[in-house]
XYZ file of C-alpha atoms in Angstrom:
601
model
C 44.074 38.437 47.014
C 41.827 38.990 43.948
C 39.678 37.308 42.360
C 40.842 37.238 39.424
C 44.935 36.483 40.777
C 42.644 33.109 42.407
C 41.699 31.912 38.779
C 45.375 32.471 38.003
C 46.982 31.071 40.763
C 43.736 27.884 40.649
C 45.347 27.373 36.999
C 41.321 27.470 36.535
C 41.515 29.742 32.902
C 44.032 25.991 31.711
C 42.116 23.670 33.608
C 38.758 25.239 31.495
C 41.212 25.285 27.943
C 41.962 22.225 28.247
C 38.871 20.315 28.915
C 37.417 22.814 25.946
C 39.553 21.404 23.829
C 39.408 16.670 25.186
C 36.372 16.828 25.293
C 35.011 18.857 21.918
C 37.666 15.914 20.834
C 36.817 12.805 22.420
C 32.071 14.812 20.856
C 33.841 14.594 17.434
C 35.259 11.149 17.189
C 31.690 10.538 19.241
C 30.089 11.744 16.302
C 31.878 9.833 13.585
C 31.181 6.221 15.704
C 27.286 7.845 15.378
C 27.335 9.025 11.853
C 28.539 5.684 10.907
C 26.745 3.781 12.418
C 28.661 1.623 15.129
C 26.990 3.244 18.504
C 22.490 4.086 18.682
C 22.682 8.527 17.715
C 20.934 8.948 21.097
C 24.827 8.266 22.228
C 26.083 11.506 20.000
C 23.146 12.634 22.685
C 24.012 11.222 26.065
C 27.993 12.468 25.713
C 26.913 15.789 24.686
C 25.049 15.851 27.456
C 28.340 14.510 30.456
C 29.837 16.930 28.464
C 28.150 20.167 29.088
C 27.678 19.019 33.125
C 31.252 18.513 32.792
C 32.171 22.236 31.808
C 30.558 23.581 35.194
C 32.435 20.454 37.575
C 35.567 21.465 35.949
C 35.814 24.499 36.773
C 34.880 23.049 40.391
C 37.559 21.045 40.512
C 39.996 23.726 38.912
C 38.473 26.241 41.653
C 39.310 23.470 44.268
C 42.565 21.514 43.579
C 43.828 23.952 40.497
C 46.563 24.808 42.757
C 50.523 22.822 43.283
C 50.563 20.814 46.027
C 47.438 18.264 47.263
C 44.444 19.694 48.135
C 41.363 18.168 50.097
C 37.864 17.721 48.282
C 35.811 20.175 51.272
C 32.188 19.130 51.600
C 30.800 21.642 49.514
C 32.794 20.273 46.360
C 32.373 16.861 46.622
C 27.968 18.156 46.791
C 28.129 20.527 43.789
C 29.955 17.644 42.155
C 27.233 15.499 43.066
C 24.718 17.220 41.966
C 26.420 17.813 39.143
C 26.595 14.353 38.696
C 23.228 13.428 39.315
C 21.966 15.988 36.855
C 23.870 14.292 34.077
C 22.897 10.851 34.844
C 19.469 12.197 34.887
C 19.266 13.785 32.240
C 20.718 11.463 29.675
C 18.400 8.148 31.365
C 15.264 10.192 30.047
C 17.504 11.437 26.508
C 17.916 7.173 26.027
C 14.091 6.539 26.907
C 13.395 9.528 24.800
C 15.098 7.251 22.171
C 14.075 3.616 22.859
C 10.840 4.946 22.973
C 10.542 6.994 19.347
C 12.664 3.873 17.388
C 10.157 1.458 18.481
C 7.089 4.377 17.627
C 9.205 4.415 13.981
C 9.914 0.972 13.342
C 6.417 0.640 13.558
C 6.105 -2.991 12.766
C 6.113 -4.232 16.209
C 4.185 -1.815 18.191
C 2.183 -1.534 15.729
C 1.064 -4.034 14.762
C 0.366 -5.493 18.483
C -3.083 -4.140 19.007
C -6.196 -4.246 20.829
C -9.621 -4.594 20.372
C -11.947 -2.980 23.541
C -15.812 -3.486 23.597
C -16.719 -1.313 21.945
C -19.769 1.177 24.442
C -23.417 1.255 23.977
C -26.016 4.160 25.112
C -28.417 2.202 24.700
C -29.275 -1.495 25.717
C -30.626 -2.180 21.819
C -27.622 -1.217 20.897
C -24.937 -3.561 23.521
C -25.139 -6.629 22.277
C -24.563 -5.145 18.553
C -21.317 -3.930 19.952
C -20.339 -7.192 21.608
C -21.179 -8.554 18.316
C -19.641 -6.301 16.813
C -16.244 -6.293 19.025
C -15.803 -9.615 18.408
C -17.059 -10.254 14.060
C -13.426 -6.833 14.555
C -11.332 -8.930 16.644
C -11.616 -12.128 14.336
C -11.272 -10.597 11.430
C -8.404 -8.217 12.131
C -6.897 -11.326 13.133
C -7.262 -13.698 10.362
C -4.220 -11.005 8.998
C -1.134 -12.027 9.252
C 0.876 -8.253 9.415
C -1.804 -8.207 12.862
C -1.667 -9.163 15.780
C -4.332 -9.156 18.200
C -4.917 -9.194 21.361
C -7.685 -11.920 22.056
C -11.070 -11.649 23.223
C -10.196 -13.034 26.576
C -7.560 -9.973 26.778
C -10.947 -7.805 26.095
C -13.196 -9.178 28.205
C -10.460 -8.932 30.925
C -10.241 -5.006 30.298
C -13.434 -4.685 30.177
C -14.933 -6.593 32.982
C -12.160 -4.096 34.755
C -13.482 -0.873 34.026
C -9.663 0.324 32.469
C -8.772 3.919 30.348
C -7.641 3.359 27.236
C -4.070 4.835 28.539
C -4.443 1.211 31.383
C -5.969 -0.912 28.961
C -3.147 -0.008 26.094
C -0.159 -0.239 29.520
C -2.209 -3.742 30.430
C -2.129 -4.714 27.225
C 1.177 -3.766 25.886
C -0.078 -2.810 22.578
C 0.746 -0.469 20.377
C -2.695 0.748 18.657
C -5.767 0.436 20.231
C -9.655 0.387 18.406
C -12.401 1.238 20.372
C -15.288 3.244 20.009
C -19.307 2.601 20.014
C -22.646 2.412 19.031
C -25.671 3.616 19.641
C -29.414 3.921 18.200
C -30.653 5.986 15.980
C -34.229 5.634 14.692
C -33.926 2.676 12.705
C -31.044 2.398 12.117
C -27.445 1.797 14.624
C -24.795 4.007 14.316
C -21.069 3.566 15.177
C -18.006 5.501 15.980
C -14.771 3.484 15.491
C -11.474 4.882 15.954
C -7.457 4.005 15.646
C -5.622 5.297 18.257
C -1.721 4.624 18.787
C -0.086 3.999 22.767
C 0.280 7.982 22.967
C -3.284 8.622 21.334
C -2.241 9.589 18.801
C -5.922 9.013 16.397
C -4.285 7.158 12.800
C -7.757 6.902 12.102
C -11.849 7.676 12.657
C -14.023 5.834 10.923
C -18.167 6.425 10.886
C -20.356 3.827 9.402
C -24.544 3.161 10.559
C -26.925 0.624 9.262
C -31.025 -1.042 8.892
C -31.443 -2.019 12.443
C -34.030 -4.861 11.176
C -31.853 -6.815 9.733
C -28.821 -7.868 12.864
C -27.127 -10.476 11.431
C -26.472 -8.997 8.168
C -26.084 -5.180 9.737
C -23.175 -7.128 11.956
C -21.167 -7.562 9.153
C -21.860 -4.782 7.105
C -20.395 -2.645 9.810
C -17.129 -4.851 10.180
C -16.025 -5.316 7.194
C -16.776 -1.731 6.487
C -14.329 -0.647 9.588
C -11.707 -2.978 9.392
C -11.123 -1.617 5.339
C -10.815 1.442 7.180
C -8.809 0.002 8.953
C -6.072 -1.567 7.853
C -5.514 0.971 5.983
C -5.079 3.060 7.660
C -2.601 0.830 9.444
C -0.344 0.147 6.743
C -0.072 4.757 5.769
C 1.115 4.591 9.246
C 3.870 2.376 9.200
C 5.018 3.255 5.904
C 5.299 6.174 7.641
C 7.416 5.054 10.536
C 10.021 2.601 8.296
C 10.707 6.015 6.193
C 11.374 8.079 9.376
C 13.754 5.900 10.655
C 15.290 5.613 7.661
C 15.509 9.770 6.638
C 19.192 11.155 7.384
C 17.259 13.996 9.477
C 13.584 15.862 10.339
C 14.214 17.568 7.566
C 14.329 15.390 5.298
C 11.640 13.017 6.575
C 8.736 16.099 7.191
C 9.058 16.872 3.268
C 8.875 12.400 2.709
C 5.481 12.909 5.076
C 4.178 15.766 3.910
C 4.901 14.357 0.163
C 2.821 10.552 1.042
C -0.289 12.377 2.100
C -0.355 14.485 -1.076
C -0.362 11.237 -3.185
C -2.834 9.663 -0.391
C -5.081 12.969 -0.792
C -4.529 12.516 -5.089
C -5.771 8.559 -4.873
C -9.162 10.101 -3.532
C -9.218 12.769 -6.104
C -8.592 10.473 -8.557
C -11.030 7.997 -7.262
C -14.131 10.549 -7.401
C -13.105 11.458 -10.766
C -11.779 15.640 -10.298
C -8.604 14.511 -12.360
C -7.183 18.206 -11.497
C -7.464 18.444 -8.091
C -5.855 14.760 -8.107
C -2.592 16.352 -10.147
C -2.945 19.780 -7.817
C -1.999 17.005 -5.167
C 0.831 14.993 -7.189
C 2.559 18.602 -8.432
C 2.264 19.518 -4.026
C 3.788 15.345 -4.114
C 6.872 16.053 -5.765
C 7.805 19.575 -4.943
C 7.612 18.057 -1.802
C 10.159 15.061 -2.381
C 12.188 17.386 -3.871
C 12.806 19.879 -0.306
C 14.128 16.090 0.862
C 16.566 15.571 -1.548
C 17.790 18.662 -1.120
C 17.723 17.839 2.205
C 19.498 14.686 1.690
C 20.995 13.820 -1.346
C 22.186 10.127 -0.639
C 18.815 9.124 0.683
C 17.408 7.306 -2.205
C 13.480 7.322 -0.658
C 12.153 10.042 -1.887
C 13.900 9.871 -5.967
C 11.701 5.936 -4.968
C 8.348 8.619 -5.293
C 9.607 11.032 -7.145
C 8.948 7.609 -9.753
C 5.947 6.887 -8.273
C 4.778 10.434 -8.358
C 4.805 10.257 -12.709
C 4.174 6.676 -13.047
C 0.495 8.118 -10.913
C 0.530 11.099 -13.465
C 0.179 9.010 -16.178
C -3.432 7.167 -15.115
C -3.861 11.177 -16.165
C -2.444 11.452 -19.032
C -5.049 13.264 -21.700
C -3.048 11.485 -24.312
C -0.341 9.068 -25.412
C 2.279 11.268 -26.197
C 1.684 12.584 -21.871
C 1.351 8.413 -20.664
C 5.134 8.133 -22.454
C 6.391 10.715 -21.006
C 5.163 9.806 -17.374
C 6.668 6.434 -17.854
C 9.834 7.927 -18.768
C 10.308 10.395 -16.010
C 8.980 7.251 -13.977
C 12.150 5.332 -14.929
C 14.479 8.093 -14.946
C 13.913 8.515 -11.043
C 13.671 4.807 -10.181
C 17.408 5.545 -11.504
C 17.907 7.360 -9.706
C 16.815 5.208 -7.186
C 18.728 2.517 -7.921
C 21.330 4.419 -8.307
C 21.455 5.531 -3.890
C 20.617 2.511 -3.319
C 20.911 -0.732 -5.146
C 17.811 -2.612 -2.996
C 15.232 -0.210 -3.047
C 12.560 -2.781 -4.281
C 9.783 0.430 -4.591
C 12.591 1.892 -7.664
C 12.788 -1.794 -8.971
C 8.999 -2.261 -8.818
C 8.303 1.334 -10.200
C 11.282 0.429 -13.298
C 9.157 -2.547 -13.947
C 6.375 -1.361 -14.074
C 6.451 1.802 -16.023
C 8.459 -0.482 -18.766
C 6.380 -3.222 -17.899
C 2.682 -0.264 -19.462
C 5.663 0.652 -22.404
C 5.135 -2.901 -23.917
C 1.703 -3.096 -23.428
C 0.620 -0.005 -25.442
C 3.109 -0.354 -27.171
C 5.250 2.452 -26.874
C 8.616 0.644 -26.252
C 8.673 -0.754 -30.336
C 11.801 -0.101 -30.638
C 12.919 -2.868 -28.137
C 13.523 -6.375 -28.288
C 9.958 -7.608 -26.805
C 11.308 -10.842 -25.260
C 14.442 -9.285 -23.896
C 12.454 -6.010 -22.391
C 9.938 -8.363 -20.729
C 12.824 -10.048 -19.455
C 14.212 -7.247 -17.897
C 10.846 -6.448 -16.825
C 9.978 -9.822 -14.668
C 13.574 -9.311 -13.415
C 12.968 -5.996 -11.460
C 9.651 -7.792 -9.948
C 11.387 -10.906 -8.859
C 14.357 -8.353 -6.802
C 11.767 -6.477 -5.435
C 9.618 -8.686 -4.897
C 13.217 -11.124 -2.973
C 13.424 -8.006 -0.990
C 9.957 -6.531 -0.056
C 7.381 -9.600 0.287
C 5.227 -7.333 1.646
C 4.404 -5.313 -1.624
C 1.484 -7.000 -2.873
C 1.625 -4.573 -6.062
C 4.338 -6.477 -7.414
C 2.786 -9.959 -7.009
C -0.008 -8.110 -8.289
C 1.733 -7.406 -11.391
C 3.260 -10.492 -11.829
C 0.332 -11.939 -12.154
C -0.811 -9.676 -15.299
C 2.773 -10.640 -16.530
C 1.831 -14.543 -16.866
C -1.117 -13.700 -17.958
C -0.391 -11.952 -21.053
C 2.258 -15.129 -21.707
C -0.500 -16.652 -21.658
C 0.669 -18.635 -18.272
C -2.967 -18.614 -15.892
C -1.844 -21.422 -13.939
C 1.291 -19.268 -12.874
C -1.106 -15.574 -13.273
C -3.893 -17.186 -10.963
C -0.358 -18.446 -8.002
C 0.972 -14.723 -8.238
C -3.321 -12.447 -7.453
C -3.823 -15.483 -5.134
C 0.175 -14.276 -3.811
C -1.036 -10.452 -3.330
C -4.203 -10.633 -2.194
C -2.823 -13.059 1.084
C 0.078 -10.757 0.696
C -2.011 -7.307 0.703
C -2.317 -7.240 4.570
C -2.594 -3.704 4.983
C -5.032 -2.862 1.096
C -2.914 -1.071 -0.509
C -4.309 -3.180 -4.157
C -7.511 -4.856 -3.399
C -9.162 -3.767 -6.209
C -6.609 -5.272 -8.707
C -5.633 -8.097 -7.096
C -8.888 -9.606 -7.284
C -9.621 -8.020 -11.043
C -6.705 -10.737 -11.681
C -8.253 -13.387 -9.591
C -11.389 -13.165 -11.520
C -9.661 -12.908 -13.956
C -7.935 -15.816 -13.416
C -10.433 -18.137 -12.339
C -12.231 -17.208 -15.598
C -10.164 -18.368 -17.371
C -9.479 -21.609 -15.552
C -12.810 -22.244 -15.839
C -13.743 -22.645 -12.726
C -16.556 -21.091 -12.336
C -17.360 -20.995 -8.519
C -13.769 -19.203 -7.108
C -14.782 -16.693 -10.325
C -17.567 -16.017 -8.592
C -16.171 -16.336 -5.451
C -14.087 -13.609 -6.283
C -15.817 -11.465 -8.180
C -18.676 -10.474 -5.702
C -16.248 -10.415 -2.889
C -14.820 -6.957 -5.748
C -18.393 -5.965 -5.591
C -18.243 -5.941 -1.292
C -15.565 -4.581 -1.488
C -16.322 -2.187 -3.922
C -19.848 -1.687 -5.118
C -18.686 1.204 -7.704
C -16.450 -0.503 -9.630
C -18.241 -0.965 -12.683
C -15.634 -3.850 -13.238
C -17.534 -5.722 -10.567
C -20.447 -5.404 -12.139
C -19.132 -6.391 -15.474
C -17.036 -9.146 -13.674
C -21.012 -10.631 -13.470
C -22.346 -10.773 -16.862
C -19.420 -13.150 -17.559
C -20.031 -15.238 -14.646
C -23.211 -16.171 -16.773
C -21.804 -16.884 -20.199
C -19.750 -19.688 -17.874
C -20.888 -23.421 -18.238
C -22.399 -23.833 -14.960
C -24.358 -21.601 -14.345
C -27.484 -19.218 -14.180
C -28.655 -17.958 -17.392
C -30.650 -15.189 -16.610
C -31.911 -12.117 -19.346
C -33.474 -10.028 -17.196
C -31.118 -9.035 -15.312
C -28.089 -9.197 -17.867
C -29.647 -5.661 -19.573
C -29.803 -4.361 -15.979
C -25.934 -5.189 -14.560
C -25.793 -4.018 -18.894
C -26.367 -0.429 -17.256
C -25.033 -0.406 -14.454
C -21.762 -0.874 -15.853
C -22.037 2.360 -18.740
C -23.036 4.271 -15.521
C -20.539 3.090 -13.503
C -17.614 3.538 -15.525
C -15.081 6.817 -15.775
C -14.221 6.720 -18.978
C -14.339 4.694 -22.388
C -18.359 4.119 -22.379
C -18.641 3.362 -25.871
C -15.827 0.630 -26.044
C -17.404 -0.943 -22.234
C -21.197 -0.805 -23.545
C -20.290 -2.878 -26.612
C -18.035 -4.744 -24.060
C -20.997 -5.775 -21.762
C -24.134 -5.906 -24.510
C -21.662 -7.953 -26.648
C -22.040 -10.517 -22.616
C -25.169 -10.434 -22.799
C -25.862 -11.717 -26.259
C -24.061 -14.646 -25.222
C -25.875 -15.108 -21.893
C -29.078 -15.370 -24.298
C -27.264 -17.752 -26.140
C -27.238 -19.824 -23.161
C -30.700 -18.816 -22.520
C -31.463 -20.390 -26.454
C -32.787 -17.223 -27.720
C -30.490 -17.369 -30.533
C -32.189 -15.625 -33.591
C -32.359 -12.751 -30.842
C -28.484 -12.637 -29.139
C -27.470 -12.431 -32.733
C -29.291 -9.073 -33.300
C -27.315 -7.819 -30.252
C -24.120 -8.939 -31.076
C -24.060 -7.426 -34.821
C -26.053 -3.710 -33.135
C -22.778 -3.885 -30.806
C -20.184 -3.952 -33.340
C -17.992 -0.909 -33.129
C -15.809 1.041 -35.643
C -12.306 1.118 -35.157
C -12.401 4.820 -33.400
C -14.054 2.722 -30.369
C -11.938 -0.120 -30.454
C -8.361 0.120 -32.380
C -6.937 -2.408 -31.271
C -10.099 -4.966 -31.838
C -10.458 -6.574 -29.116
C -14.397 -6.232 -29.627
C -13.672 -8.630 -32.258
C -12.625 -11.733 -29.421
C -15.311 -11.154 -27.562
C -18.251 -11.170 -30.208
C -16.189 -14.253 -31.593
C -16.515 -16.164 -28.418
C -20.154 -15.397 -27.300
C -21.131 -16.574 -31.015
C -19.870 -20.151 -30.482
C -21.619 -19.815 -27.669
C -25.033 -19.182 -29.746
C -23.656 -22.237 -32.602
C -22.114 -19.879 -35.280
C -18.965 -21.110 -35.358
C -17.515 -20.449 -38.806
C -18.820 -16.466 -37.801
C -16.725 -16.670 -34.658
C -13.394 -18.468 -36.973
C -13.761 -15.389 -39.606
C -13.744 -12.691 -36.075
C -10.428 -14.035 -35.159
C -9.079 -14.885 -38.130
C -9.554 -10.818 -39.232
C -8.946 -10.476 -35.472
C -5.341 -12.316 -35.929
C -4.019 -10.724 -38.822
C -4.386 -6.676 -36.877
C -2.950 -9.561 -33.239
C -0.109 -12.669 -34.295
C 0.114 -14.751 -31.400
C -2.995 -14.740 -28.774
C -3.876 -17.583 -30.491
C 0.143 -19.610 -31.053
C -0.339 -23.398 -31.152
C 2.579 -22.855 -28.112
C 0.080 -21.171 -25.661
C -2.112 -23.483 -23.715
C -5.927 -22.892 -25.571
C -8.962 -20.967 -23.565
C -12.160 -22.963 -22.422
C -13.640 -20.622 -25.054
C -11.896 -20.881 -27.729
C -12.768 -25.306 -27.450
C -16.645 -25.598 -29.756
C -13.381 -24.841 -32.273
C -10.479 -27.151 -31.641
C -10.215 -29.468 -34.579
C -11.384 -27.774 -36.856
C -8.550 -27.219 -39.868
C -8.924 -24.082 -40.660
C -8.375 -22.660 -36.934
C -5.747 -25.239 -36.559
C -3.907 -23.541 -39.596
C -4.800 -20.220 -37.651
C -3.236 -20.812 -34.744
C 0.323 -22.279 -36.860
C 0.652 -19.187 -38.908
C 0.472 -17.151 -35.294
């Protein structure tokens, strides 16, 4: 009997086709259930594996049992089916394990934030105590970050004492990330190299630092602070990337988003170098990547929100008010697209509210009701804060809003919240400046000094944290140092990226106030007069209030009042009787002309 005759007699074709049809129907049902997130995605892969292994199994069963009548299972049939069953189960186990590992990696926050800091290796005896001190300092610093779960010193010591490898340490301590490094002496310096790696040995960050060997305690503190900031920033970027992966509809959309987010990071770095052309190029590349993500996952809100972020970043590089307005309107339009797909997208709410707020601040929303606009801004920001309490930018912007409204106490509270929530240093410079500003206005000199110096330590190239040191010396309870004041003024001008003439005038007026506090009234008055600028430099005439405050420090109350009256004519509402009175204007309190100005406002 021929093989084809055997196949027809055993009805293998009918059995095979029936199996394919039934299996395909089952796969479609599973696919629909998975798409609706009723069961995990890996269930479909397991079903597909069993379907594929079932094809040869159907052929074997058809061969041995396809004829009419009953047939007994032969040892060969049992062996073949057993082999196929083992293969199907084994393949499914591998798929499920990989899927669970990927799921844990994609969730990011739980695994990645479980961190171990291993004791740094030392290449010589002199470096050993530096490595130990630096390791323990980093464990302490990172343990204070609420979002991180850092293994204690005892755990790190156990790894060191047992001489475990990187892989063994990660497994033993059950962590998602491992911070390790080495220290060596190089002449009069210690050189530190640090790496942050995931459990599966993916490098997230590398930091190299060096410092003088003459002052070990200062060196240890400076190196630990530098490493901490680099590591927290890198950790935040990786967590955000993995969170977006878990939400992506497909790998293509996620890969495009990942490319775009890295381009935004490159743009931020270029902007920090004052390379506007490179920043704009990187933002253009980011936008193209997000457009690609939208093409392959149109209903995913995240790339639309990221396009809003690109437009918002471009607003900082605008060369004219028209360009600024266009960027902010584009930010709002892209945010609306994101919210149309997901009304709970916190990033989109934040960007829509912040873009509206900046248009208000720049006088670009003159055709809208100011109170209604600010209410909508506050609603967007508070909704974003409720949805995602890890976004430090939200309370930071709320702090600015409260500050503009004259509610300095609420502004200070919001700024403190922003600082505490900024676990991965997304907006630390702005938050620190707001903390200084609010404590300065609350006349809390000690706290203002702390935040100013912390900002200067962490951002030594930011003129704002040199400028605040000048402002501190205009406060009661601080020591006026005229020589240092002039040096700080020169540093502000040297560090300022733009508007040097405005910033130079602002800094010089503060120097004049410090001279006044030092008792040199005539010199102070002359410096204030010499620092005046025209409306081409200061169109809003904000520097009039700065000079007025310094005139009050110099006892020139009438001149200060005249300056405030000129300012109020252009900017009504600043000295409204309904707002709390800033401590700088206290010498005018009770003055009939000043109280009349407040009532008119």
